[in-house]
PDB file of C-alpha atoms in Angstrom:
ATOM      1  CA  MET A   1     -21.957 114.595 -73.467  1.00  0.00           C
ATOM      2  CA  THR A   2     -18.792 112.796 -74.504  1.00  0.00           C
ATOM      3  CA  MET A   3     -18.609 108.780 -73.555  1.00  0.00           C
ATOM      4  CA  THR A   4     -15.494 107.606 -71.499  1.00  0.00           C
ATOM      5  CA  THR A   5     -13.274 105.053 -73.489  1.00  0.00           C
ATOM      6  CA  ILE A   6     -12.088 102.201 -71.268  1.00  0.00           C
ATOM      7  CA  LEU A   7      -9.722  99.222 -72.509  1.00  0.00           C
ATOM      8  CA  HIS A   8     -10.172  96.364 -70.135  1.00  0.00           C
ATOM      9  CA  GLU A   9      -6.233  94.838 -71.153  1.00  0.00           C
ATOM     10  CA  TYR A  10      -3.014  92.939 -70.148  1.00  0.00           C
ATOM     11  CA  ALA A  11      -0.655  95.603 -70.837  1.00  0.00           C
ATOM     12  CA  ALA A  12       1.873  92.789 -72.202  1.00  0.00           C
ATOM     13  CA  SER A  13      -0.259  91.863 -74.926  1.00  0.00           C
ATOM     14  CA  GLY A  14       0.158  92.780 -78.568  1.00  0.00           C
ATOM     15  CA  ASN A  15      -3.699  92.481 -79.065  1.00  0.00           C
ATOM     16  CA  CYS A  16      -4.193  95.173 -76.073  1.00  0.00           C
ATOM     17  CA  TYR A  17      -1.142  97.449 -77.563  1.00  0.00           C
ATOM     18  CA  LYS A  18      -2.248  97.611 -80.919  1.00  0.00           C
ATOM     19  CA  ILE A  19      -5.338  99.302 -79.660  1.00  0.00           C
ATOM     20  CA  ARG A  20      -3.315 101.738 -77.400  1.00  0.00           C
ATOM     21  CA  LEU A  21      -1.117 102.290 -80.645  1.00  0.00           C
ATOM     22  CA  THR A  22      -4.339 103.136 -82.645  1.00  0.00           C
ATOM     23  CA  ALA A  23      -5.439 105.514 -79.851  1.00  0.00           C
ATOM     24  CA  ALA A  24      -2.171 106.875 -79.350  1.00  0.00           C
ATOM     25  CA  PHE A  25      -2.008 107.904 -83.158  1.00  0.00           C
ATOM     26  CA  THR A  26      -5.510 109.195 -83.843  1.00  0.00           C
ATOM     27  CA  GLY A  27      -5.197 111.392 -80.681  1.00  0.00           C
ATOM     28  CA  GLN A  28      -7.767 110.017 -78.531  1.00  0.00           C
ATOM     29  CA  ALA A  29      -7.400 109.300 -74.534  1.00  0.00           C
ATOM     30  CA  ILE A  30      -8.623 105.750 -73.248  1.00  0.00           C
ATOM     31  CA  GLU A  31      -8.287 104.396 -69.837  1.00  0.00           C
ATOM     32  CA  ARG A  32      -7.176 101.353 -69.117  1.00  0.00           C
ATOM     33  CA  ARG A  33      -8.002  98.803 -66.441  1.00  0.00           C
ATOM     34  CA  GLU A  34      -5.013  95.593 -66.049  1.00  0.00           C
ATOM     35  CA  TYR A  35      -6.059  92.065 -65.973  1.00  0.00           C
ATOM     36  CA  ASP A  36      -3.968  89.365 -64.843  1.00  0.00           C
ATOM     37  CA  ILE A  37      -5.013  86.896 -67.393  1.00  0.00           C
ATOM     38  CA  VAL A  38      -1.741  84.004 -65.956  1.00  0.00           C
ATOM     39  CA  LYS A  39      -4.130  84.517 -62.500  1.00  0.00           C
ATOM     40  CA  GLY A  40      -7.099  83.650 -64.606  1.00  0.00           C
ATOM     41  CA  GLU A  41      -8.613  87.633 -63.856  1.00  0.00           C
ATOM     42  CA  THR A  42     -10.875  86.915 -67.015  1.00  0.00           C
ATOM     43  CA  ARG A  43     -12.577  84.197 -66.141  1.00  0.00           C
ATOM     44  CA  THR A  44     -13.981  85.244 -62.785  1.00  0.00           C
ATOM     45  CA  PRO A  45     -18.421  85.583 -63.000  1.00  0.00           C
ATOM     46  CA  ALA A  46     -17.855  89.055 -62.797  1.00  0.00           C
ATOM     47  CA  PHE A  47     -15.337  89.525 -65.899  1.00  0.00           C
ATOM     48  CA  LEU A  48     -17.870  87.049 -67.762  1.00  0.00           C
ATOM     49  CA  SER A  49     -21.395  88.937 -66.737  1.00  0.00           C
ATOM     50  CA  GLY A  50     -19.674  92.288 -67.000  1.00  0.00           C
ATOM     51  CA  ILE A  51     -17.047  92.523 -69.552  1.00  0.00           C
ATOM     52  CA  ASN A  52     -16.873  89.547 -71.972  1.00  0.00           C
ATOM     53  CA  ALA A  53     -18.639  86.877 -71.766  1.00  0.00           C
ATOM     54  CA  ASN A  54     -15.694  84.873 -73.747  1.00  0.00           C
ATOM     55  CA  GLY A  55     -13.391  85.740 -71.124  1.00  0.00           C
ATOM     56  CA  ARG A  56     -10.784  86.966 -72.975  1.00  0.00           C
ATOM     57  CA  ILE A  57      -9.060  90.425 -73.080  1.00  0.00           C
ATOM     58  CA  PRO A  58      -8.533  93.442 -74.830  1.00  0.00           C
ATOM     59  CA  VAL A  59     -11.948  94.540 -74.188  1.00  0.00           C
ATOM     60  CA  LEU A  60     -12.870  98.308 -75.581  1.00  0.00           C
ATOM     61  CA  GLN A  61     -15.601  99.921 -73.314  1.00  0.00           C
ATOM     62  CA  VAL A  62     -17.641 102.933 -74.866  1.00  0.00           C
ATOM     63  CA  GLY A  63     -19.999 104.096 -72.329  1.00  0.00           C
ATOM     64  CA  ASP A  64     -22.062 101.347 -71.576  1.00  0.00           C
ATOM     65  CA  ARG A  65     -21.136  99.264 -74.558  1.00  0.00           C
ATOM     66  CA  PHE A  66     -18.138  96.594 -74.963  1.00  0.00           C
ATOM     67  CA  LEU A  67     -16.360  96.033 -77.788  1.00  0.00           C
ATOM     68  CA  PRO A  68     -14.283  92.475 -78.043  1.00  0.00           C
ATOM     69  CA  GLU A  69     -11.835  91.972 -80.169  1.00  0.00           C
ATOM     70  CA  SER A  70      -8.690  93.888 -80.629  1.00  0.00           C
ATOM     71  CA  ASN A  71      -8.851  94.501 -84.687  1.00  0.00           C
ATOM     72  CA  ALA A  72     -12.678  95.332 -84.264  1.00  0.00           C
ATOM     73  CA  ALA A  73     -11.825  98.237 -81.671  1.00  0.00           C
ATOM     74  CA  CYS A  74      -8.742  99.396 -83.875  1.00  0.00           C
ATOM     75  CA  VAL A  75     -11.188  99.884 -86.631  1.00  0.00           C
ATOM     76  CA  TYR A  76     -13.637 101.806 -84.213  1.00  0.00           C
ATOM     77  CA  LEU A  77     -11.096 104.135 -82.996  1.00  0.00           C
ATOM     78  CA  ALA A  78      -9.413 104.634 -86.014  1.00  0.00           C
ATOM     79  CA  ASP A  79     -12.881 105.458 -87.859  1.00  0.00           C
ATOM     80  CA  GLY A  80     -12.365 108.374 -89.898  1.00  0.00           C
ATOM     81  CA  SER A  81      -8.787 108.788 -89.501  1.00  0.00           C
ATOM     82  CA  ALA A  82      -6.206 108.064 -92.268  1.00  0.00           C
ATOM     83  CA  LEU A  83      -5.196 104.694 -90.781  1.00  0.00           C
ATOM     84  CA  ILE A  84      -8.404 103.165 -92.962  1.00  0.00           C
ATOM     85  CA  PRO A  85      -8.168 104.293 -96.585  1.00  0.00           C
ATOM     86  CA  ALA A  86     -10.896 106.070 -98.509  1.00  0.00           C
ATOM     87  CA  ASP A  87     -10.021 103.978-101.664  1.00  0.00           C
ATOM     88  CA  PRO A  88     -12.645 100.968-101.383  1.00  0.00           C
ATOM     89  CA  PHE A  89      -9.985  98.602-102.904  1.00  0.00           C
ATOM     90  CA  ASP A  90      -7.551  99.557-100.116  1.00  0.00           C
ATOM     91  CA  ARG A  91      -9.560  99.419 -97.333  1.00  0.00           C
ATOM     92  CA  ALA A  92     -10.912  95.681 -98.596  1.00  0.00           C
ATOM     93  CA  ASP A  93      -6.760  95.183 -98.907  1.00  0.00           C
ATOM     94  CA  MET A  94      -6.222  96.540 -95.418  1.00  0.00           C
ATOM     95  CA  LEU A  95      -9.014  93.942 -93.782  1.00  0.00           C
ATOM     96  CA  ARG A  96      -7.307  91.359 -95.688  1.00  0.00           C
ATOM     97  CA  TRP A  97      -3.639  91.716 -93.932  1.00  0.00           C
ATOM     98  CA  MET A  98      -6.137  92.572 -90.658  1.00  0.00           C
ATOM     99  CA  PHE A  99      -7.983  89.143 -90.826  1.00  0.00           C
ATOM    100  CA  TRP A 100      -4.560  87.331 -92.020  1.00  0.00           C
ATOM    101  CA  GLU A 101      -2.885  88.711 -89.014  1.00  0.00           C
ATOM    102  CA  GLN A 102      -5.599  86.890 -86.622  1.00  0.00           C
ATOM    103  CA  TYR A 103      -5.459  83.469 -88.824  1.00  0.00           C
ATOM    104  CA  ASN A 104      -1.311  83.469 -89.578  1.00  0.00           C
ATOM    105  CA  HIS A 105       0.368  85.621 -88.050  1.00  0.00           C
ATOM    106  CA  GLU A 106      -1.307  86.149 -84.245  1.00  0.00           C
ATOM    107  CA  PRO A 107      -1.478  82.346 -83.428  1.00  0.00           C
ATOM    108  CA  ASN A 108       1.705  81.324 -83.743  1.00  0.00           C
ATOM    109  CA  ILE A 109       4.259  84.370 -83.327  1.00  0.00           C
ATOM    110  CA  ALA A 110       2.068  85.456 -80.208  1.00  0.00           C
ATOM    111  CA  THR A 111       1.273  82.474 -78.953  1.00  0.00           C
ATOM    112  CA  VAL A 112       5.337  81.121 -78.920  1.00  0.00           C
ATOM    113  CA  ARG A 113       5.987  84.279 -76.933  1.00  0.00           C
ATOM    114  CA  PHE A 114       3.459  83.753 -74.757  1.00  0.00           C
ATOM    115  CA  TRP A 115       4.807  80.040 -74.253  1.00  0.00           C
ATOM    116  CA  MET A 116       8.297  81.147 -73.754  1.00  0.00           C
ATOM    117  CA  GLU A 117       8.129  83.937 -72.313  1.00  0.00           C
ATOM    118  CA  TRP A 118       4.803  83.217 -69.989  1.00  0.00           C
ATOM    119  CA  ILE A 119       5.009  80.028 -69.144  1.00  0.00           C
ATOM    120  CA  GLY A 120       8.345  78.772 -69.750  1.00  0.00           C
ATOM    121  CA  ALA A 121      10.246  76.106 -71.801  1.00  0.00           C
ATOM    122  CA  ASP A 122      10.931  73.687 -69.580  1.00  0.00           C
ATOM    123  CA  ASN A 123       6.966  74.113 -68.342  1.00  0.00           C
ATOM    124  CA  LEU A 124       5.010  73.209 -71.672  1.00  0.00           C
ATOM    125  CA  ASP A 125       2.718  70.598 -71.357  1.00  0.00           C
ATOM    126  CA  GLU A 126       2.904  67.380 -73.820  1.00  0.00           C
ATOM    127  CA  LEU A 127       0.535  68.836 -76.003  1.00  0.00           C
ATOM    128  CA  GLN A 128       2.103  72.396 -76.196  1.00  0.00           C
ATOM    129  CA  ARG A 129       5.496  70.494 -76.945  1.00  0.00           C
ATOM    130  CA  ALA A 130       4.009  69.056 -79.758  1.00  0.00           C
ATOM    131  CA  MET A 131       2.641  71.894 -81.547  1.00  0.00           C
ATOM    132  CA  LEU A 132       5.658  73.777 -81.329  1.00  0.00           C
ATOM    133  CA  PRO A 133       7.625  73.263 -84.449  1.00  0.00           C
ATOM    134  CA  GLY A 134       4.782  73.496 -86.280  1.00  0.00           C
ATOM    135  CA  LYS A 135       3.377  77.090 -84.900  1.00  0.00           C
ATOM    136  CA  ARG A 136       7.852  78.119 -84.945  1.00  0.00           C
ATOM    137  CA  ALA A 137       7.673  76.780 -89.006  1.00  0.00           C
ATOM    138  CA  ALA A 138       4.136  78.624 -89.614  1.00  0.00           C
ATOM    139  CA  GLY A 139       5.649  82.249 -87.863  1.00  0.00           C
ATOM    140  CA  GLU A 140       8.558  81.828 -90.144  1.00  0.00           C
ATOM    141  CA  ALA A 141       6.411  81.358 -93.141  1.00  0.00           C
ATOM    142  CA  ALA A 142       4.311  84.665 -91.694  1.00  0.00           C
ATOM    143  CA  LEU A 143       7.032  86.701 -91.753  1.00  0.00           C
ATOM    144  CA  ARG A 144       8.983  85.433 -94.891  1.00  0.00           C
ATOM    145  CA  LEU A 145       5.311  86.921 -96.336  1.00  0.00           C
ATOM    146  CA  MET A 146       5.834  89.573 -94.700  1.00  0.00           C
ATOM    147  CA  ASP A 147       9.333  90.350 -95.681  1.00  0.00           C
ATOM    148  CA  GLU A 148       8.684  89.817 -99.315  1.00  0.00           C
ATOM    149  CA  HIS A 149       5.508  91.807 -99.662  1.00  0.00           C
ATOM    150  CA  LEU A 150       7.428  94.768 -98.063  1.00  0.00           C
ATOM    151  CA  THR A 151      10.791  94.147-100.066  1.00  0.00           C
ATOM    152  CA  THR A 152       8.978  97.089-102.443  1.00  0.00           C
ATOM    153  CA  ARG A 153       7.088  99.054-100.575  1.00  0.00           C
ATOM    154  CA  ASP A 154       7.102 100.885 -97.074  1.00  0.00           C
ATOM    155  CA  TRP A 155       3.796  99.706 -95.891  1.00  0.00           C
ATOM    156  CA  PHE A 156       1.064  97.098 -96.464  1.00  0.00           C
ATOM    157  CA  VAL A 157      -1.344  99.348 -98.073  1.00  0.00           C
ATOM    158  CA  GLY A 158      -0.837 102.028-100.190  1.00  0.00           C
ATOM    159  CA  ASP A 159       1.578 105.001 -99.664  1.00  0.00           C
ATOM    160  CA  GLY A 160       0.481 105.533 -95.789  1.00  0.00           C
ATOM    161  CA  PRO A 161       0.452 103.766 -92.739  1.00  0.00           C
ATOM    162  CA  THR A 162      -3.112 101.875 -92.313  1.00  0.00           C
ATOM    163  CA  LEU A 163      -4.254 100.054 -89.598  1.00  0.00           C
ATOM    164  CA  ALA A 164      -2.607  97.047 -91.164  1.00  0.00           C
ATOM    165  CA  ASP A 165       0.708  98.189 -90.207  1.00  0.00           C
ATOM    166  CA  ILE A 166      -0.426  98.846 -86.893  1.00  0.00           C
ATOM    167  CA  CYS A 167      -2.111  95.077 -86.431  1.00  0.00           C
ATOM    168  CA  LEU A 168       0.481  93.731 -87.852  1.00  0.00           C
ATOM    169  CA  TYR A 169       3.470  95.296 -85.858  1.00  0.00           C
ATOM    170  CA  ALA A 170       2.010  94.476 -82.776  1.00  0.00           C
ATOM    171  CA  TYR A 171       3.532  91.037 -82.154  1.00  0.00           C
ATOM    172  CA  THR A 172       5.817  91.241 -84.977  1.00  0.00           C
ATOM    173  CA  HIS A 173       8.079  93.698 -82.976  1.00  0.00           C
ATOM    174  CA  VAL A 174       8.312  91.689 -80.021  1.00  0.00           C
ATOM    175  CA  ALA A 175       8.669  88.057 -82.364  1.00  0.00           C
ATOM    176  CA  GLU A 176      12.059  87.878 -80.467  1.00  0.00           C
ATOM    177  CA  GLU A 177      10.826  86.818 -77.356  1.00  0.00           C
ATOM    178  CA  GLY A 178       9.366  84.100 -78.522  1.00  0.00           C
ATOM    179  CA  GLY A 179      12.456  82.999 -80.497  1.00  0.00           C
ATOM    180  CA  PHE A 180      11.784  84.276 -84.309  1.00  0.00           C
ATOM    181  CA  ALA A 181      14.788  86.345 -85.323  1.00  0.00           C
ATOM    182  CA  LEU A 182      14.533  89.360 -87.751  1.00  0.00           C
ATOM    183  CA  SER A 183      18.005  89.642 -88.732  1.00  0.00           C
ATOM    184  CA  PRO A 184      17.164  87.227 -91.379  1.00  0.00           C
ATOM    185  CA  TRP A 185      13.932  90.113 -92.501  1.00  0.00           C
ATOM    186  CA  PRO A 186      15.878  93.384 -93.500  1.00  0.00           C
ATOM    187  CA  ALA A 187      12.051  94.840 -94.843  1.00  0.00           C
ATOM    188  CA  VAL A 188      10.129  94.054 -91.910  1.00  0.00           C
ATOM    189  CA  ARG A 189      13.113  95.015 -89.621  1.00  0.00           C
ATOM    190  CA  GLY A 190      12.880  98.703 -91.758  1.00  0.00           C
ATOM    191  CA  TRP A 191       9.066  98.490 -91.493  1.00  0.00           C
ATOM    192  CA  ILE A 192       9.113  98.471 -87.852  1.00  0.00           C
ATOM    193  CA  ALA A 193      11.644 101.343 -87.759  1.00  0.00           C
ATOM    194  CA  ARG A 194       9.363 103.416 -89.876  1.00  0.00           C
ATOM    195  CA  ILE A 195       6.260 102.425 -87.301  1.00  0.00           C
ATOM    196  CA  ALA A 196       8.540 102.983 -84.654  1.00  0.00           C
ATOM    197  CA  GLY A 197       9.577 106.974 -85.953  1.00  0.00           C
ATOM    198  CA  LEU A 198       5.879 107.992 -86.863  1.00  0.00           C
ATOM    199  CA  LYS A 199       4.673 110.761 -84.846  1.00  0.00           C
ATOM    200  CA  GLY A 200       2.529 109.907 -82.024  1.00  0.00           C
ATOM    201  CA  TYR A 201       4.171 106.209 -81.301  1.00  0.00           C
ATOM    202  CA  ILE A 202       4.290 104.781 -77.883  1.00  0.00           C
ATOM    203  CA  PRO A 203       6.007 101.829 -76.713  1.00  0.00           C
ATOM    204  CA  ILE A 204       4.648  98.584 -75.738  1.00  0.00           C
ATOM    205  CA  THR A 205       6.003  99.230 -72.561  1.00  0.00           C
ATOM    206  CA  ALA A 206       4.298 102.884 -72.250  1.00  0.00           C
TER     207      ALA A 206
END
């Protein structure tokens, strides 16, 4: 019996999009349930007790089991596919980039995008205003490191796309929505185009 797979998400989130993109590239159908994070729909007693006690999305539900954390959900969906390298070193290197994405990339590029697009520059509180220059600098540093890495290669790991590419693509390709210019980074822009040209690709707005 096939278990139903459900993505509890906020569709505009890059963390949610990377799961949908992984499912699309691996030919898997997933149901989608939308929550408005701006309205606090992931902080309700029903969500906290039934979906994720941490009060965050995305959460991938497989049957009656729940898997929070976007990159963990991507690994689950990509298991057995070419998106996870067979070579042990390449597989570990893929995970290295995925950890880096959540530690160095997403907290800066994604956070600034959310502040600019959903909160608005004029509505930031005192702490957010104080943090903004540092987050912009860290986001630029992440883009610079990516561009340097991609200058001599098409993909982050090995000779083809892996989950490292999918997870980094999710917020990089919409970085300009947070005010991060992509024009200085030609290798990153070429990589973005390669991912968008892959069979099965879906845009974040799909």
